[in-house]
């Protein structure tokens, strides 16, 4: 049993010229290096996961590495539409449950992957269209998210819905042809079915600022402004031999919209500087406070879907590669603490509490507020913040504000007013000037 000791100190220095680092964002320094990926990531409140296959859980080398190194799992195929609803209305969760139970019994987070996707659809869904497909798709989201309710850390609600290339628009698919609002319909259905899972949009070729990632960015910004429930964006990061220079900046611009970011399917072709690329990805996540974790898409090279590319952290025999060591070192170097892991607000016996995490720059800020119910369920909440003079709220998402300067109150919107005992939700607002510094007040009812 490794001993974890960590020391934390407030980061007071600015991260880059002109950037004022968020109040309350801490940097972890590790007094003692952890010796596994999961334990090391946990020192900064993050997870380090792997995609796993139910059919390999009988392989002792495989499960040995899995239980030793990783504190999150994603089913590589077992929770996809073709696996969970092979014929319409008949659901099979046997293999998905095996992944879930493997993760939960090991104390790991489980990422659900993926509720809706143009690929790996069952044949019956491929042949549907229009309202019949829309109804079937939303029913699928509801049924699968309900089956796993309360057990999934984050769902990839929609996977790979944007087109490659310069358009920045949606990918054509049978789902897209049911209407552009299919993505938000899916997110709303997932929220209704499992209010505690983080709901992610997940895609590839989004590893830098490009037309595709900007299309997704604009969708997330729109969802936030209209109160469509979205909590996170997954960056698959199936990388070749290089990494875009603006990889970290791209993660940060999404985080600044008020969502978590996660590296969801990392693998890197061997041949170039594989260890260096892995280290760069890890450092980027560690530097972005809302980057909550990294998942590699398989354990040994022989487990990878990228046959012959040897893109993973362990060789065919299960030995650690140089890339493994570079990731471990980057994790042990510490980083900013994910805001979501520091966000349990003080409730001091009250009906609800709120905490704020701030991203600020010269002249403006984005505030993400987490609201948590006390020991009883609540039906409606109001959070009050005090802004410094000269500051003003310019927009809010997932809440409605009264006032824009001085003392500003935020009322829940329709979907996020009801919280179970201990349940939480997030809203955000953007403003000019400096953000609030004191802990917000929360009242229920
Ligand atoms: C891949 C699996 O690894 C393969 O076993 C399967 O044959 C095809 O799908 N993006 C995704 C993942 O979101 O679900 C894909 O997984 C890899 C690309």
Coordinates of C-alpha atoms and ligand atoms in Angstrom, one line a residue:
X1 CA 0.0 0.0 0.0
X2 CA 1.8 3.1 -1.1
X3 CA 1.7 6.1 1.2
X4 CA 0.2 9.3 -0.3
X5 CA 1.3 12.5 1.2
X6 CA 0.5 15.7 -0.5
X7 CA 1.2 19.3 0.2
X8 CA -0.9 22.0 -1.3
X9 CA -0.2 25.6 -1.6
X10 CA -2.2 28.4 -3.2
X11 CA -1.0 29.4 -6.6
X12 CA -0.4 33.1 -6.5
X13 CA 1.8 33.5 -9.6
X14 CA 0.2 34.2 -12.9
X15 CA 0.3 31.3 -15.4
X16 CA 0.9 33.5 -18.4
X17 CA 1.2 37.2 -19.1
X18 CA -2.1 38.9 -18.6
X19 CA -3.8 35.9 -17.1
X20 CA -4.8 36.1 -13.5
X21 CA -5.1 32.6 -12.2
X22 CA -8.4 31.6 -10.7
X23 CA -8.9 32.3 -7.1
X24 CA -9.1 29.1 -5.1
X25 CA -7.3 27.0 -7.7
X26 CA -4.6 25.1 -6.0
X27 CA -1.5 23.5 -7.2
X28 CA -0.4 20.2 -5.8
X29 CA 3.2 19.5 -5.1
X30 CA 3.8 15.8 -4.3
X31 CA 5.9 15.2 -1.2
X32 CA 6.3 11.6 -2.3
X33 CA 6.0 10.2 -5.9
X34 CA 3.3 7.7 -6.3
X35 CA 4.3 4.5 -8.2
X36 CA 1.1 3.7 -10.2
X37 CA -0.8 5.8 -12.8
X38 CA -4.0 5.9 -10.9
X39 CA -2.5 6.7 -7.5
X40 CA -0.4 9.4 -9.1
X41 CA -3.3 11.0 -10.9
X42 CA -5.4 10.8 -7.7
X43 CA -2.8 13.1 -5.9
X44 CA -4.2 16.0 -7.9
X45 CA -7.8 14.8 -7.8
X46 CA -7.7 13.2 -11.2
X47 CA -8.2 9.7 -12.5
X48 CA -6.2 7.6 -15.0
X49 CA -8.2 5.0 -16.8
X50 CA -8.1 2.4 -19.5
X51 CA -10.6 1.1 -22.0
X52 CA -11.2 -2.6 -21.2
X53 CA -12.9 -5.5 -22.9
X54 CA -15.1 -8.0 -21.0
X55 CA -13.6 -10.9 -23.0
X56 CA -10.2 -10.2 -21.5
X57 CA -11.1 -10.2 -17.9
X58 CA -10.0 -13.8 -17.5
X59 CA -6.4 -12.9 -18.6
X60 CA -4.4 -12.7 -15.4
X61 CA -1.7 -10.4 -16.9
X62 CA -4.3 -8.1 -18.2
X63 CA -6.3 -7.8 -15.0
X64 CA -3.1 -7.6 -12.9
X65 CA -2.1 -4.5 -14.7
X66 CA -5.6 -3.2 -14.7
X67 CA -6.2 -3.4 -11.0
X68 CA -2.6 -2.2 -10.1
X69 CA -2.4 0.8 -12.4
X70 CA -5.8 2.2 -13.2
X71 CA -8.6 3.9 -11.2
X72 CA -11.1 4.4 -14.1
X73 CA -12.4 2.1 -16.8
X74 CA -14.3 2.5 -20.0
X75 CA -16.0 -0.4 -21.8
X76 CA -14.3 -0.6 -25.2
X77 CA -17.5 -1.9 -26.9
X78 CA -19.8 -3.4 -24.3
X79 CA -22.1 -0.3 -23.7
X80 CA -22.5 0.6 -27.4
X81 CA -25.9 0.5 -29.0
X82 CA -25.3 -2.7 -30.9
X83 CA -24.2 -4.4 -27.7
X84 CA -26.9 -3.2 -25.4
X85 CA -30.0 -3.2 -27.7
X86 CA -29.4 -5.9 -30.3
X87 CA -33.0 -6.0 -31.3
X88 CA -35.4 -3.1 -30.7
X89 CA -36.6 -2.9 -27.1
X90 CA -34.6 -6.0 -26.0
X91 CA -31.7 -4.8 -23.8
X92 CA -28.7 -6.9 -22.9
X93 CA -26.4 -5.6 -20.2
X94 CA -24.5 -8.7 -19.3
X95 CA -21.1 -7.6 -20.7
X96 CA -21.6 -3.9 -19.8
X97 CA -22.3 -5.0 -16.3
X98 CA -19.1 -7.1 -16.2
X99 CA -17.1 -3.9 -17.0
X100 CA -19.1 -1.9 -14.5
X101 CA -18.6 -4.4 -11.7
X102 CA -14.9 -4.8 -12.6
X103 CA -14.5 -1.1 -12.2
X104 CA -16.7 -0.6 -9.1
X105 CA -15.1 -3.6 -7.3
X106 CA -11.7 -2.0 -7.9
X107 CA -12.8 1.4 -6.6
X108 CA -12.6 2.9 -10.0
X109 CA -14.7 5.4 -11.8
X110 CA -16.7 4.0 -14.8
X111 CA -17.0 6.1 -17.9
X112 CA -20.1 5.1 -20.0
X113 CA -19.4 4.8 -23.7
X114 CA -21.4 5.6 -25.8
X115 CA -25.2 6.2 -25.8
X116 CA -25.6 7.5 -29.4
X117 CA -23.1 7.2 -32.3
X118 CA -23.4 6.8 -36.1
X119 CA -21.2 3.7 -35.9
X120 CA -21.8 0.3 -34.2
X121 CA -25.6 0.7 -34.4
X122 CA -27.6 -2.5 -34.4
X123 CA -29.0 -3.4 -37.8
X124 CA -32.6 -2.5 -36.9
X125 CA -31.6 1.1 -36.0
X126 CA -29.5 1.5 -39.2
X127 CA -32.6 0.8 -41.2
X128 CA -34.8 3.3 -39.3
X129 CA -35.2 7.0 -40.1
X130 CA -37.2 10.1 -39.2
X131 CA -39.4 10.1 -36.1
X132 CA -39.2 6.3 -35.7
X133 CA -35.4 6.6 -35.4
X134 CA -35.6 9.6 -33.1
X135 CA -38.0 7.9 -30.8
X136 CA -35.9 4.7 -30.7
X137 CA -32.7 6.7 -30.1
X138 CA -34.1 8.7 -27.2
X139 CA -35.7 5.5 -25.7
X140 CA -32.2 3.9 -26.0
X141 CA -30.6 6.8 -24.1
X142 CA -33.3 6.6 -21.4
X143 CA -33.2 2.8 -21.0
X144 CA -29.4 2.5 -20.9
X145 CA -28.8 5.5 -18.6
X146 CA -31.6 4.3 -16.3
X147 CA -30.1 0.8 -16.1
X148 CA -26.7 2.3 -15.0
X149 CA -28.2 5.1 -13.0
X150 CA -26.1 6.3 -10.1
X151 CA -23.1 4.1 -11.1
X152 CA -21.6 6.0 -14.0
X153 CA -19.1 8.8 -13.5
X154 CA -19.5 10.3 -16.9
X155 CA -21.4 9.2 -20.0
X156 CA -20.4 9.9 -23.6
X157 CA -23.9 10.8 -24.5
X158 CA -23.1 11.6 -28.1
X159 CA -20.0 10.4 -29.9
X160 CA -18.4 11.8 -33.1
X161 CA -21.3 13.9 -34.4
X162 CA -19.1 16.5 -36.1
X163 CA -17.6 16.3 -39.6
X164 CA -13.9 16.1 -40.4
X165 CA -12.4 18.8 -42.5
X166 CA -13.0 22.5 -42.7
X167 CA -16.8 22.8 -42.5
X168 CA -17.1 22.9 -38.7
X169 CA -20.5 21.4 -39.2
X170 CA -22.3 18.2 -38.3
X171 CA -21.4 14.8 -39.8
X172 CA -24.2 13.4 -42.0
X173 CA -25.8 10.3 -40.4
X174 CA -29.2 8.8 -39.9
X175 CA -29.3 10.5 -36.5
X176 CA -28.4 13.9 -37.9
X177 CA -31.1 13.5 -40.5
X178 CA -33.7 13.3 -37.7
X179 CA -33.1 17.0 -37.1
X180 CA -30.3 19.1 -35.8
X181 CA -31.7 19.0 -32.2
X182 CA -31.0 15.3 -31.8
X183 CA -27.9 16.0 -29.7
X184 CA -29.7 18.2 -27.2
X185 CA -32.6 15.8 -27.1
X186 CA -30.2 13.1 -26.2
X187 CA -28.5 15.2 -23.4
X188 CA -31.9 16.1 -21.9
X189 CA -33.0 12.5 -21.9
X190 CA -29.7 11.4 -20.3
X191 CA -30.0 14.0 -17.6
X192 CA -33.5 13.0 -16.8
X193 CA -32.5 9.3 -16.5
X194 CA -29.3 9.8 -14.4
X195 CA -29.0 13.2 -12.9
X196 CA -25.7 12.4 -11.2
X197 CA -23.7 11.3 -14.2
X198 CA -21.6 13.9 -15.9
X199 CA -22.8 14.2 -19.5
X200 CA -20.1 14.5 -22.1
X201 CA -19.8 15.1 -25.8
X202 CA -16.9 13.0 -27.2
X203 CA -15.0 13.3 -30.5
X204 CA -11.7 12.8 -32.4
X205 CA -9.5 15.1 -34.5
X206 CA -10.3 17.8 -32.0
X207 CA -6.8 17.9 -30.5
X208 CA -6.0 21.5 -31.4
X209 CA -7.9 24.6 -32.3
X210 CA -9.4 23.7 -35.8
X211 CA -12.6 23.9 -37.7
X212 CA -14.0 20.7 -36.2
X213 CA -13.1 21.6 -32.5
X214 CA -14.5 25.1 -33.1
X215 CA -17.8 23.7 -34.3
X216 CA -18.0 21.7 -31.1
X217 CA -17.0 24.7 -29.0
X218 CA -19.8 26.7 -30.6
X219 CA -22.3 24.0 -29.8
X220 CA -21.2 23.7 -26.2
X221 CA -21.3 27.5 -25.8
X222 CA -24.9 27.5 -27.2
X223 CA -25.9 24.6 -25.0
X224 CA -24.6 26.4 -21.9
X225 CA -26.4 29.7 -22.9
X226 CA -29.7 27.9 -23.3
X227 CA -29.5 25.6 -20.3
X228 CA -29.1 22.3 -22.3
X229 CA -27.4 20.0 -19.8
X230 CA -23.8 19.3 -20.7
X231 CA -21.0 18.8 -18.2
X232 CA -17.9 17.7 -20.1
X233 CA -16.2 17.4 -23.5
X234 CA -14.1 14.3 -24.3
X235 CA -11.1 14.6 -26.5
X236 CA -10.4 11.1 -27.9
X237 CA -6.8 11.9 -28.8
X238 CA -6.0 9.1 -31.1
X239 CA -2.7 10.6 -32.0
X240 CA -0.1 10.0 -34.7
X241 CA 3.5 10.8 -34.0
X242 CA 2.9 14.4 -33.0
X243 CA 0.6 16.7 -31.0
X244 CA -0.7 20.1 -32.0
X245 CA 1.1 23.0 -30.3
X246 CA -2.2 24.4 -29.1
X247 CA -3.4 21.2 -27.5
X248 CA -3.5 22.7 -24.0
X249 CA -5.0 26.0 -25.1
X250 CA -7.8 24.0 -26.9
X251 CA -8.6 22.2 -23.7
X252 CA -8.5 25.4 -21.8
X253 CA -10.9 27.2 -24.1
X254 CA -13.5 24.5 -23.6
X255 CA -13.0 24.5 -19.8
X256 CA -13.5 28.3 -19.8
X257 CA -17.1 27.6 -21.2
X258 CA -17.8 26.0 -17.8
X259 CA -17.4 22.3 -18.7
X260 CA -15.0 19.6 -17.5
X261 CA -12.6 18.3 -20.2
X262 CA -11.3 14.7 -20.3
X263 CA -8.9 12.8 -22.5
X264 CA -11.0 9.8 -23.3
X265 CA -9.3 7.4 -25.7
X266 CA -5.6 8.3 -25.8
X267 CA -3.2 6.3 -27.9
X268 CA -0.1 7.4 -29.7
X269 CA 1.6 5.8 -32.7
X270 CA 5.0 4.3 -31.9
X271 CA 7.7 5.5 -34.3
X272 CA 8.1 9.1 -33.5
X273 CA 8.7 10.4 -30.0
X274 CA 5.9 8.3 -28.4
X275 CA 7.0 8.9 -24.8
X276 CA 7.3 12.7 -25.5
X277 CA 3.8 12.9 -27.0
X278 CA 2.3 11.0 -24.0
X279 CA 4.1 13.3 -21.6
X280 CA 2.8 16.4 -23.5
X281 CA -0.8 15.2 -23.3
X282 CA -0.4 14.4 -19.6
X283 CA 1.2 17.8 -18.8
X284 CA -1.6 19.6 -20.7
X285 CA -4.3 17.9 -18.7
X286 CA -2.4 18.6 -15.4
X287 CA -2.2 22.3 -16.3
X288 CA -5.9 22.7 -17.0
X289 CA -7.8 22.7 -13.7
X290 CA -11.0 21.3 -15.2
X291 CA -9.2 18.4 -17.0
X292 CA -10.4 15.7 -14.7
X293 CA -8.7 12.7 -16.1
X294 CA -7.1 10.7 -18.8
X295 CA -8.1 7.3 -20.3
X296 CA -5.9 5.2 -22.6
X297 CA -7.6 3.1 -25.2
X298 CA -6.4 -0.3 -24.1
X299 CA -3.7 -1.7 -21.8
X300 CA -1.1 -3.7 -23.8
X301 CA -0.1 -2.9 -27.4
X302 CA -1.6 -6.3 -28.3
X303 CA -5.0 -5.1 -26.9
X304 CA -5.1 -2.0 -29.1
X305 CA -7.6 -1.5 -31.9
X306 CA -4.7 0.1 -33.9
X307 CA -3.1 -3.2 -34.9
X308 CA 0.6 -2.9 -35.6
X309 CA 1.0 0.6 -34.3
X310 CA 2.0 -0.3 -30.7
X311 CA 0.3 2.8 -29.4
X312 CA -0.1 2.0 -25.7
X313 CA 1.8 2.1 -22.4
X314 CA 2.5 -1.6 -21.9
X315 CA 4.2 -4.0 -24.4
X316 CA 2.6 -7.3 -25.6
X317 CA 4.0 -9.0 -22.5
X318 CA 2.7 -6.4 -20.1
X319 CA 6.0 -4.7 -19.5
X320 CA 6.1 -0.9 -18.9
X321 CA 7.3 1.0 -21.9
X322 CA 9.2 4.3 -21.9
X323 CA 5.9 6.0 -22.6
X324 CA 4.6 4.6 -19.3
X325 CA 7.4 6.2 -17.3
X326 CA 7.0 9.6 -19.0
X327 CA 3.3 9.6 -18.1
X328 CA 4.0 8.6 -14.5
X329 CA 6.6 11.3 -14.2
X330 CA 4.3 14.0 -15.6
X331 CA 1.6 12.9 -13.2
X332 CA 4.0 13.0 -10.3
X333 CA 5.1 16.5 -11.2
X334 CA 1.7 17.7 -10.0
X335 CA -0.7 20.2 -11.5
X336 CA -3.8 22.3 -10.9
X337 CA -6.5 20.7 -8.9
X338 CA -9.7 20.0 -10.8
X339 CA -12.3 22.4 -9.6
X340 CA -14.9 19.7 -9.5
X341 CA -12.9 17.8 -6.9
X342 CA -12.6 20.8 -4.6
X343 CA -16.1 21.9 -5.0
X344 CA -17.9 20.4 -2.0
X345 CA -19.2 23.6 -0.5
X346 CA -19.7 24.3 3.1
X347 CA -23.3 23.6 4.0
X348 CA -23.1 24.2 7.8
X349 CA -26.4 22.5 8.4
X350 CA -28.2 24.6 5.8
X351 CA -30.6 23.4 3.1
X352 CA -28.0 24.0 0.3
X353 CA -24.5 25.3 -0.2
X354 CA -22.6 26.8 -3.2
X355 CA -19.0 27.2 -4.2
X356 CA -17.5 29.1 -7.1
X357 CA -14.6 28.3 -9.3
X358 CA -13.3 31.2 -11.3
X359 CA -11.4 31.7 -14.5
X360 CA -10.3 35.3 -14.8
X361 CA -8.3 37.4 -17.2
X362 CA -7.7 41.2 -17.5
X363 CA -11.2 42.7 -17.8
X364 CA -13.3 39.6 -17.5
X365 CA -14.2 36.3 -15.9
X366 CA -16.2 33.1 -16.2
X367 CA -17.6 31.7 -12.9
X368 CA -18.7 28.1 -12.5
X369 CA -20.9 27.6 -9.4
X370 CA -21.7 24.3 -7.9
X371 CA -24.8 24.0 -5.8
X372 CA -25.2 21.1 -3.4
X373 CA -28.3 20.1 -1.4
X374 CA -27.9 19.5 2.3
X375 CA -29.2 16.4 4.0
X376 CA -32.7 16.8 2.6
X377 CA -33.9 17.0 -1.0
X378 CA -34.7 20.5 -2.3
X379 CA -37.1 21.9 -4.8
X380 CA -35.6 25.1 -6.2
X381 CA -32.6 27.1 -5.2
X382 CA -31.3 30.7 -5.3
X383 CA -27.6 31.5 -5.1
X384 CA -26.5 35.0 -4.3
X385 CA -23.1 36.4 -5.2
X386 CA -21.5 39.8 -4.5
X387 CA -19.5 41.4 -7.3
X388 CA -16.8 44.0 -6.7
X389 CA -17.8 47.5 -7.8
X390 CA -17.2 48.0 -11.6
X391 CA -18.0 44.3 -12.4
X392 CA -21.1 43.2 -14.2
X393 CA -22.7 39.9 -15.3
X394 CA -23.1 39.7 -19.1
X395 CA -24.6 36.2 -19.4
X396 CA -25.6 33.2 -17.4
X397 CA -26.2 29.5 -18.2
X398 CA -28.3 26.9 -16.4
X399 CA -29.6 29.7 -14.2
X400 CA -31.5 33.0 -14.5
X401 CA -30.0 36.1 -12.9
X402 CA -31.7 39.0 -11.3
X403 CA -29.5 42.1 -11.4
X404 CA -26.1 42.3 -13.1
X405 CA -24.0 44.4 -10.6
X406 CA -23.4 44.4 -6.9
X407 CA -25.5 41.7 -5.3
X408 CA -26.7 39.4 -8.0
X409 CA -29.0 36.4 -7.5
X410 CA -29.2 33.3 -9.7
X411 CA -32.4 31.1 -9.8
X412 CA -32.4 27.5 -11.0
X413 CA -33.9 26.8 -14.4
X414 CA -36.6 24.1 -15.0
X415 CA -34.3 21.1 -15.2
X416 CA -31.9 21.7 -12.3
X417 CA -34.1 23.0 -9.5
X418 CA -34.8 19.6 -7.9
X419 CA -31.8 18.1 -6.1
X420 CA -31.8 14.9 -4.1
X421 CA -30.3 15.0 -0.6
X422 CA -26.6 15.6 -1.2
X423 CA -27.2 16.0 -4.9
X424 CA -25.4 18.7 -6.9
X425 CA -25.7 20.7 -10.1
X426 CA -23.7 23.5 -11.7
X427 CA -24.5 26.8 -13.4
X428 CA -22.2 29.5 -14.6
X429 CA -22.0 33.1 -15.6
X430 CA -19.7 35.4 -17.4
X431 CA -18.9 39.0 -16.7
X432 CA -16.7 42.0 -17.2
X433 CA -14.4 43.2 -14.5
X434 CA -13.4 40.9 -11.6
X435 CA -15.3 37.9 -10.4
X436 CA -16.8 37.3 -6.9
X437 CA -14.3 36.4 -4.2
X438 CA -16.5 35.3 -1.3
X439 CA -18.4 32.0 -1.0
X440 CA -21.9 32.5 -2.5
X441 CA -25.0 32.2 -0.3
X442 CA -27.5 29.5 -1.2
X443 CA -31.2 29.3 -0.2
X444 CA -33.6 26.5 -1.0
X445 CA -37.3 26.6 -2.0
Ligands
LIG1 C1 -13.2 0.9 -31.3 C2 -12.9 -0.3 -30.5 O1 -11.7 -0.2 -29.9 C3 -12.9 -1.5 -31.4 O2 -12.7 -2.7 -30.7 C4 -14.1 -1.6 -32.3 O3 -14.0 -2.6 -33.2 C5 -14.4 -0.3 -33.0 O4 -14.4 0.8 -32.0 N1 -13.6 6.0 -31.3 C6 -14.5 5.5 -30.4 C7 -14.3 4.1 -29.9 O5 -15.3 6.3 -29.8 O6 -15.6 3.6 -29.5 C8 -13.7 3.3 -30.9 O7 -13.5 2.0 -30.4 C9 -12.4 3.9 -31.4 C10 -12.7 5.2 -32.1

